[in-house]
Short mmCIF file of C-alpha atoms in Angstrom, two decimals:
data_model
loop_
_atom_site.label_atom_id
_atom_site.label_comp_id
_atom_site.label_asym_id
_atom_site.label_seq_id
_atom_site.Cartn_x
_atom_site.Cartn_y
_atom_site.Cartn_z
CA MET A 1 0.00 0.00 0.00
CA THR A 2 1.37 3.42 -0.94
CA ASP A 3 2.01 6.22 1.52
CA ALA A 4 -0.82 8.19 -0.09
CA ALA A 5 -3.24 5.32 0.51
CA LEU A 6 -2.11 5.02 4.12
CA ASP A 7 -2.56 8.75 4.65
CA PHE A 8 -6.06 8.90 3.10
CA ARG A 9 -8.93 9.47 5.52
CA CYS A 10 -12.42 9.04 4.09
CA SER A 11 -14.00 11.19 6.80
CA LEU A 12 -11.72 14.14 6.04
CA ALA A 13 -12.36 13.82 2.30
CA SER A 14 -16.12 13.72 2.90
CA ALA A 15 -16.05 16.76 5.16
CA VAL A 16 -13.90 18.75 2.72
CA ALA A 17 -16.32 17.86 -0.09
CA ARG A 18 -19.24 18.92 2.14
CA GLU A 19 -21.03 15.67 1.42
CA PRO A 20 -24.56 15.87 2.88
CA LEU A 21 -25.22 13.85 6.02
CA VAL A 22 -29.00 13.78 5.75
CA GLY A 23 -30.60 10.53 4.66
CA SER A 24 -27.62 8.35 5.56
CA ALA A 25 -28.82 6.79 8.85
CA PRO A 26 -29.28 3.00 8.83
CA ALA A 27 -32.81 2.06 7.78
CA ASP A 28 -32.96 -1.20 9.76
CA ALA A 29 -36.10 -1.46 11.90
CA ILE A 30 -34.98 -4.31 14.18
CA TRP A 31 -31.66 -4.38 16.04
CA LEU A 32 -30.00 -6.91 18.33
CA LEU A 33 -27.08 -5.59 20.39
CA VAL A 34 -24.82 -8.21 21.96
CA GLU A 35 -22.06 -7.33 24.39
CA ALA A 36 -18.82 -8.91 23.20
CA ALA A 37 -15.73 -7.55 24.98
CA MET A 38 -13.34 -9.12 22.52
CA PRO A 39 -11.33 -8.03 19.47
CA TRP A 40 -13.53 -7.23 16.48
CA GLY A 41 -12.72 -8.16 12.88
CA ARG A 42 -13.69 -6.36 9.71
CA GLN A 43 -16.83 -8.50 9.48
CA ALA A 44 -17.39 -8.30 13.20
CA LEU A 45 -20.10 -10.91 13.76
CA ALA A 46 -18.96 -13.39 11.11
CA GLU A 47 -15.35 -13.23 12.36
CA SER A 48 -16.22 -13.06 16.06
CA ARG A 49 -15.12 -15.42 18.80
CA LEU A 50 -18.70 -16.17 19.76
CA PRO A 51 -19.54 -19.88 19.99
CA ALA A 52 -20.04 -21.20 16.45
CA GLU A 53 -23.67 -22.20 17.03
CA VAL A 54 -24.49 -18.77 18.43
CA ARG A 55 -22.66 -16.98 15.64
CA GLU A 56 -24.49 -18.91 12.92
CA ARG A 57 -27.88 -18.38 14.58
CA LEU A 58 -27.33 -14.64 14.81
CA LEU A 59 -26.09 -14.43 11.22
CA GLY A 60 -29.30 -16.15 10.14
CA LEU A 61 -31.72 -13.69 11.76
CA ASP A 62 -33.53 -12.39 8.69
CA GLY A 63 -34.29 -8.69 8.86
CA VAL A 64 -32.43 -8.17 12.14
CA ARG A 65 -29.34 -5.99 12.31
CA VAL A 66 -26.96 -7.60 14.80
CA GLN A 67 -24.33 -5.35 16.38
CA LEU A 68 -21.59 -6.26 18.79
CA ILE A 69 -21.11 -3.77 21.61
CA ARG A 70 -18.63 -3.30 24.44
CA ARG A 71 -17.78 -0.82 27.15
CA HIS A 72 -14.97 1.61 26.39
CA GLY A 73 -11.74 0.03 27.60
CA ALA A 74 -13.54 -3.07 28.86
CA GLU A 75 -11.92 -6.45 29.16
CA SER A 76 -13.62 -9.82 28.87
CA SER A 77 -15.88 -10.69 31.79
CA ALA A 78 -18.44 -13.30 32.69
CA GLY A 79 -21.84 -12.72 31.19
CA SER A 80 -23.10 -10.50 28.43
CA THR A 81 -25.64 -7.69 28.20
CA VAL A 82 -28.09 -7.97 25.32
CA PHE A 83 -30.53 -5.38 23.99
CA ALA A 84 -33.21 -5.53 21.33
CA ALA A 85 -34.56 -2.40 19.65
CA THR A 86 -37.66 -2.39 17.45
CA ALA A 87 -38.76 0.67 15.48
CA THR A 88 -41.92 2.47 16.59
CA ALA A 89 -43.76 5.47 15.16
CA ASP A 90 -41.29 7.95 16.65
CA GLY A 91 -38.20 6.01 17.67
CA PHE A 92 -37.44 2.57 19.06
CA ALA A 93 -38.78 0.33 21.80
CA VAL A 94 -35.67 -0.91 23.61
CA GLU A 95 -35.50 -3.91 25.93
CA GLY A 96 -32.59 -5.66 27.54
CA THR A 97 -31.18 -8.08 30.07
CA ARG A 98 -27.96 -9.75 31.12
CA VAL A 99 -27.28 -13.37 30.23
CA PRO A 100 -24.70 -15.61 31.92
CA ASP A 101 -22.85 -16.37 28.68
CA HIS A 102 -23.24 -16.07 24.93
CA ALA A 103 -24.67 -19.58 24.65
CA ALA A 104 -27.70 -18.33 26.59
CA LEU A 105 -28.61 -16.14 23.62
CA LEU A 106 -30.01 -19.28 22.01
CA ASP A 107 -32.60 -19.47 24.80
CA LEU A 108 -34.10 -16.11 23.84
CA PRO A 109 -37.20 -16.06 21.58
CA LEU A 110 -35.24 -14.90 18.55
CA ALA A 111 -38.03 -15.91 16.17
CA ASP A 112 -40.28 -13.39 17.92
CA LEU A 113 -37.66 -10.71 17.36
CA VAL A 114 -37.55 -11.53 13.64
CA ALA A 115 -41.35 -11.25 13.55
CA GLY A 116 -41.18 -7.77 15.07
CA ARG A 117 -42.58 -8.78 18.46
CA GLY A 118 -39.41 -8.19 20.43
CA LEU A 119 -37.86 -10.53 22.98
CA GLY A 120 -40.16 -9.86 25.93
CA LEU A 121 -37.29 -8.47 28.03
CA PRO A 122 -37.52 -5.63 30.58
CA PRO A 123 -37.92 -2.25 28.86
CA ILE A 124 -34.97 0.13 28.78
CA GLY A 125 -35.84 3.81 28.96
CA GLY A 126 -32.45 5.00 27.86
CA PRO A 127 -30.54 6.91 26.97
CA MET A 128 -28.07 4.76 25.07
CA TRP A 129 -25.20 6.09 22.99
CA LEU A 130 -23.78 3.64 20.45
CA VAL A 131 -20.53 4.88 18.88
CA CYS A 132 -18.88 3.11 15.96
CA THR A 133 -15.24 2.38 16.85
CA ASN A 134 -14.33 -0.66 14.73
CA GLY A 135 -10.93 0.19 13.31
CA ARG A 136 -10.70 -3.13 11.49
CA ARG A 137 -13.65 -1.98 9.37
CA ASP A 138 -12.37 1.56 8.87
CA ARG A 139 -9.53 3.45 10.52
CA CYS A 140 -11.58 6.67 10.84
CA CYS A 141 -14.04 4.89 13.12
CA ALA A 142 -11.30 3.98 15.57
CA GLU A 143 -9.18 7.12 15.35
CA LEU A 144 -12.14 9.48 15.73
CA GLY A 145 -14.67 7.28 17.49
CA ARG A 146 -12.67 6.21 20.50
CA PRO A 147 -11.99 9.74 21.82
CA VAL A 148 -15.71 10.47 21.45
CA THR A 149 -16.58 7.29 23.32
CA ALA A 150 -14.16 8.17 26.10
CA ALA A 151 -15.73 11.62 26.51
CA LEU A 152 -19.27 10.23 26.55
CA ALA A 153 -18.34 7.42 28.94
CA ALA A 154 -16.91 9.93 31.40
CA ARG A 155 -20.26 11.75 31.41
CA TRP A 156 -22.69 8.83 30.94
CA PRO A 157 -20.84 5.62 31.86
CA GLU A 158 -23.93 3.41 31.87
CA ALA A 159 -25.34 4.81 28.63
CA THR A 160 -22.22 4.63 26.46
CA TRP A 161 -21.21 1.69 24.29
CA GLU A 162 -18.73 1.11 21.51
CA THR A 163 -20.29 -0.72 18.56
CA THR A 164 -19.12 -2.44 15.43
CA HIS A 165 -20.63 -0.68 12.43
CA LEU A 166 -23.25 2.01 11.85
CA GLY A 167 -22.53 2.56 8.16
CA GLY A 168 -21.08 5.70 6.69
CA HIS A 169 -17.45 5.45 7.82
CA ARG A 170 -16.84 8.69 5.99
CA PHE A 171 -19.17 10.45 8.44
CA ALA A 172 -17.08 9.42 11.47
CA THR A 173 -17.56 9.84 14.26
CA THR A 174 -21.01 8.31 13.94
CA LEU A 175 -23.42 7.70 16.82
CA LEU A 176 -26.83 6.07 17.19
CA ALA A 177 -28.91 7.34 20.10
CA LEU A 178 -31.61 5.11 21.54
CA PRO A 179 -34.51 5.12 22.06
CA SER A 180 -34.90 8.16 19.77
CA GLY A 181 -33.11 6.59 16.79
CA ALA A 182 -31.32 9.88 16.13
CA THR A 183 -28.17 9.10 14.16
CA LEU A 184 -25.40 11.69 14.21
CA GLY A 185 -22.24 12.17 12.20
CA ARG A 186 -18.98 14.14 12.14
CA LEU A 187 -18.89 14.31 15.92
CA ASP A 188 -15.89 15.27 18.00
CA PRO A 189 -15.82 14.90 21.80
CA ALA A 190 -17.24 18.37 22.45
CA SER A 191 -20.03 18.24 19.88
CA ALA A 192 -20.94 14.72 21.00
CA ILE A 193 -21.34 15.87 24.60
CA ASP A 194 -23.47 18.82 23.48
CA ALA A 195 -25.66 16.73 21.17
CA CYS A 196 -26.24 13.98 23.72
CA ALA A 197 -26.95 16.47 26.52
CA ALA A 198 -29.58 18.04 24.26
CA LEU A 199 -31.13 14.64 23.60
CA VAL A 200 -31.31 13.98 27.35
CA ASP A 201 -33.21 17.27 27.62
CA GLY A 202 -35.58 16.20 24.84
CA GLU A 203 -34.06 18.43 22.17
CA LEU A 204 -32.82 17.34 18.75
CA GLY A 205 -30.06 19.30 17.07
CA LEU A 206 -30.24 19.16 13.28
CA GLY A 207 -26.76 20.30 12.26
CA LEU A 208 -25.04 16.92 12.69
CA LEU A 209 -28.12 14.75 12.16
CA ARG A 210 -27.84 11.98 9.57
CA GLY A 211 -31.48 11.05 10.09
CA ARG A 212 -33.66 8.82 12.21
CA ALA A 213 -32.66 5.16 12.08
CA GLY A 214 -35.41 2.76 11.12
CA LEU A 215 -36.67 4.96 8.29
CA PRO A 216 -35.73 4.87 4.59
CA GLY A 217 -33.39 7.61 3.46
CA ALA A 218 -36.10 9.66 1.72
CA ALA A 219 -38.21 9.68 4.88
CA GLN A 220 -35.19 10.72 6.95
CA ALA A 221 -34.58 13.65 4.61
CA ALA A 222 -38.25 14.62 4.65
CA GLU A 223 -38.38 14.67 8.44
CA VAL A 224 -35.24 16.79 8.76
CA ALA A 225 -36.48 19.27 6.14
CA LEU A 226 -39.89 19.55 7.81
CA ARG A 227 -38.30 20.07 11.22
CA GLU A 228 -36.08 22.79 9.76
CA GLN A 229 -39.02 24.56 8.11
CA LEU A 230 -41.24 24.44 11.19
CA GLY A 231 -38.47 25.01 13.73
CA LEU A 232 -39.22 21.72 15.48
CA ARG A 233 -36.46 20.72 17.89
CA SER A 234 -38.35 18.59 20.41
CA LEU A 235 -37.86 14.83 20.27
CA GLY A 236 -40.95 12.97 19.17
CA GLY A 237 -44.07 14.57 17.84
CA VAL A 238 -43.22 13.80 14.20
CA THR A 239 -44.27 10.51 12.64
CA VAL A 240 -43.91 9.15 9.12
CA ASP A 241 -47.27 7.90 7.85
CA SER A 242 -46.08 6.71 4.43
CA ALA A 243 -43.16 6.96 2.03
CA ASP A 244 -43.98 5.97 -1.55
CA ASP A 245 -42.92 7.09 -5.03
CA GLY A 246 -40.91 10.04 -3.81
CA VAL A 247 -43.65 11.43 -1.57
CA VAL A 248 -43.38 11.21 2.22
CA VAL A 249 -46.44 11.91 4.35
CA LEU A 250 -45.68 13.05 7.90
CA SER A 251 -47.82 13.97 10.87
CA VAL A 252 -46.89 16.60 13.43
CA ALA A 253 -48.52 16.67 16.84
CA ALA A 254 -49.83 20.13 17.68
CA PRO A 255 -51.81 21.38 20.69
CA GLY A 256 -55.35 20.13 20.24
CA ALA A 257 -54.75 19.00 16.67
CA ARG A 258 -52.62 17.06 14.24
CA ARG A 259 -51.05 18.59 11.15
CA THR A 260 -50.25 16.50 8.08
CA PHE A 261 -47.62 17.35 5.47
CA ARG A 262 -46.69 15.92 2.07
CA VAL A 263 -42.99 16.20 1.31
CA ALA A 264 -41.64 15.48 -2.16
CA VAL A 265 -38.14 14.01 -2.11
CA ALA A 266 -35.93 13.29 -5.11
CA GLU A 267 -33.17 10.71 -4.75
CA ARG A 268 -30.16 11.62 -6.83
CA ALA A 269 -26.70 10.28 -7.45
CA GLY A 270 -24.18 12.32 -5.54
CA ALA A 271 -20.59 12.94 -6.48
CA PRO A 272 -18.47 9.76 -6.48
CA ALA A 273 -16.65 9.25 -3.20
CA ARG A 274 -14.33 6.75 -1.57
CA LEU A 275 -16.72 5.34 0.98
CA SER A 276 -14.02 3.90 3.21
CA CYS A 277 -10.36 4.58 3.88
CA ALA A 278 -9.48 1.27 2.22
CA ASP A 279 -11.44 1.98 -0.96
CA VAL A 280 -9.39 2.64 -4.06
CA VAL A 281 -12.24 3.45 -6.45
CA ALA A 282 -14.73 6.26 -5.84
CA LYS A 283 -18.39 5.21 -6.03
CA PRO A 284 -21.58 7.23 -6.54
CA THR A 285 -23.46 7.98 -3.34
CA PRO A 286 -27.20 8.62 -3.02
CA THR A 287 -28.36 12.05 -1.93
CA PHE A 288 -31.86 13.29 -1.19
CA ALA A 289 -33.25 16.64 -2.27
CA VAL A 290 -36.53 17.89 -0.81
CA THR A 291 -38.36 19.73 -3.59
CA THR A 292 -41.68 20.72 -2.00
CA ILE A 293 -43.32 20.72 1.43
CA GLY A 294 -47.08 21.17 1.54
CA GLU A 295 -49.61 20.97 4.35
CA GLN A 296 -52.72 18.88 3.81
CA ALA A 297 -56.07 20.20 4.93
CA GLU A 298 -57.59 17.96 7.57
CA PRO A 299 -61.05 16.59 6.66
#
């Protein structure tokens, strides 16, 4: 590998190019988070040191995004914390428990999770901060993500987790907040503290927002644009009713009423970019342009 390739940082290139963040949050509606305080490979779950039977079962969970998580600086210990998160109208329902070992994951009703019914575990009110730090997947995630995780863990030790992959290495540092689903990018330690403190207070900053996880990219872009137009900063209160053929219908809770908006979103090919530090060839990236926002009259 050449010196130029070793020096390349996809996150710096993306920031310099002013690549839009909006619409890039993961669209997965069902998540399984498994504590694994062990080294992570590039394909973290497939290459993990989990028992083979457990690993294969988790890899086979259709429609479930499985993430490995660990505490910042943690070493291996007995037992594992597991969380499940299922998308709701305005965020995620999060549940969790601690199991004695990874083999006990096979005793959980994983088929129910696949079906969207959750695992029946105790509810978790949050907050949870999941920060991508997997340097084997992309060096930016480790170099930028670990200082952010350290800062968050000093402030919210129980809420903060490192995780394996949130997509969009070039937006490092990336963070998924639960239960809101707010997905943030280009964080540094100071902006991460500010953004998470705002979320704790029920406020959603839009400047570093990639979108709300669990929604398709067009719906993420529509929600952000509507929030910007209406000056909506409170968590919740905005739901996506439908997203079809480039039109997203959203509802906004208002005192004594509900307002409905139709947002037209065009998906376009963005400028080619190297999506990861290890990429040699630039690839087109999708971007979302909101063309119109109109309020529907209530019947």
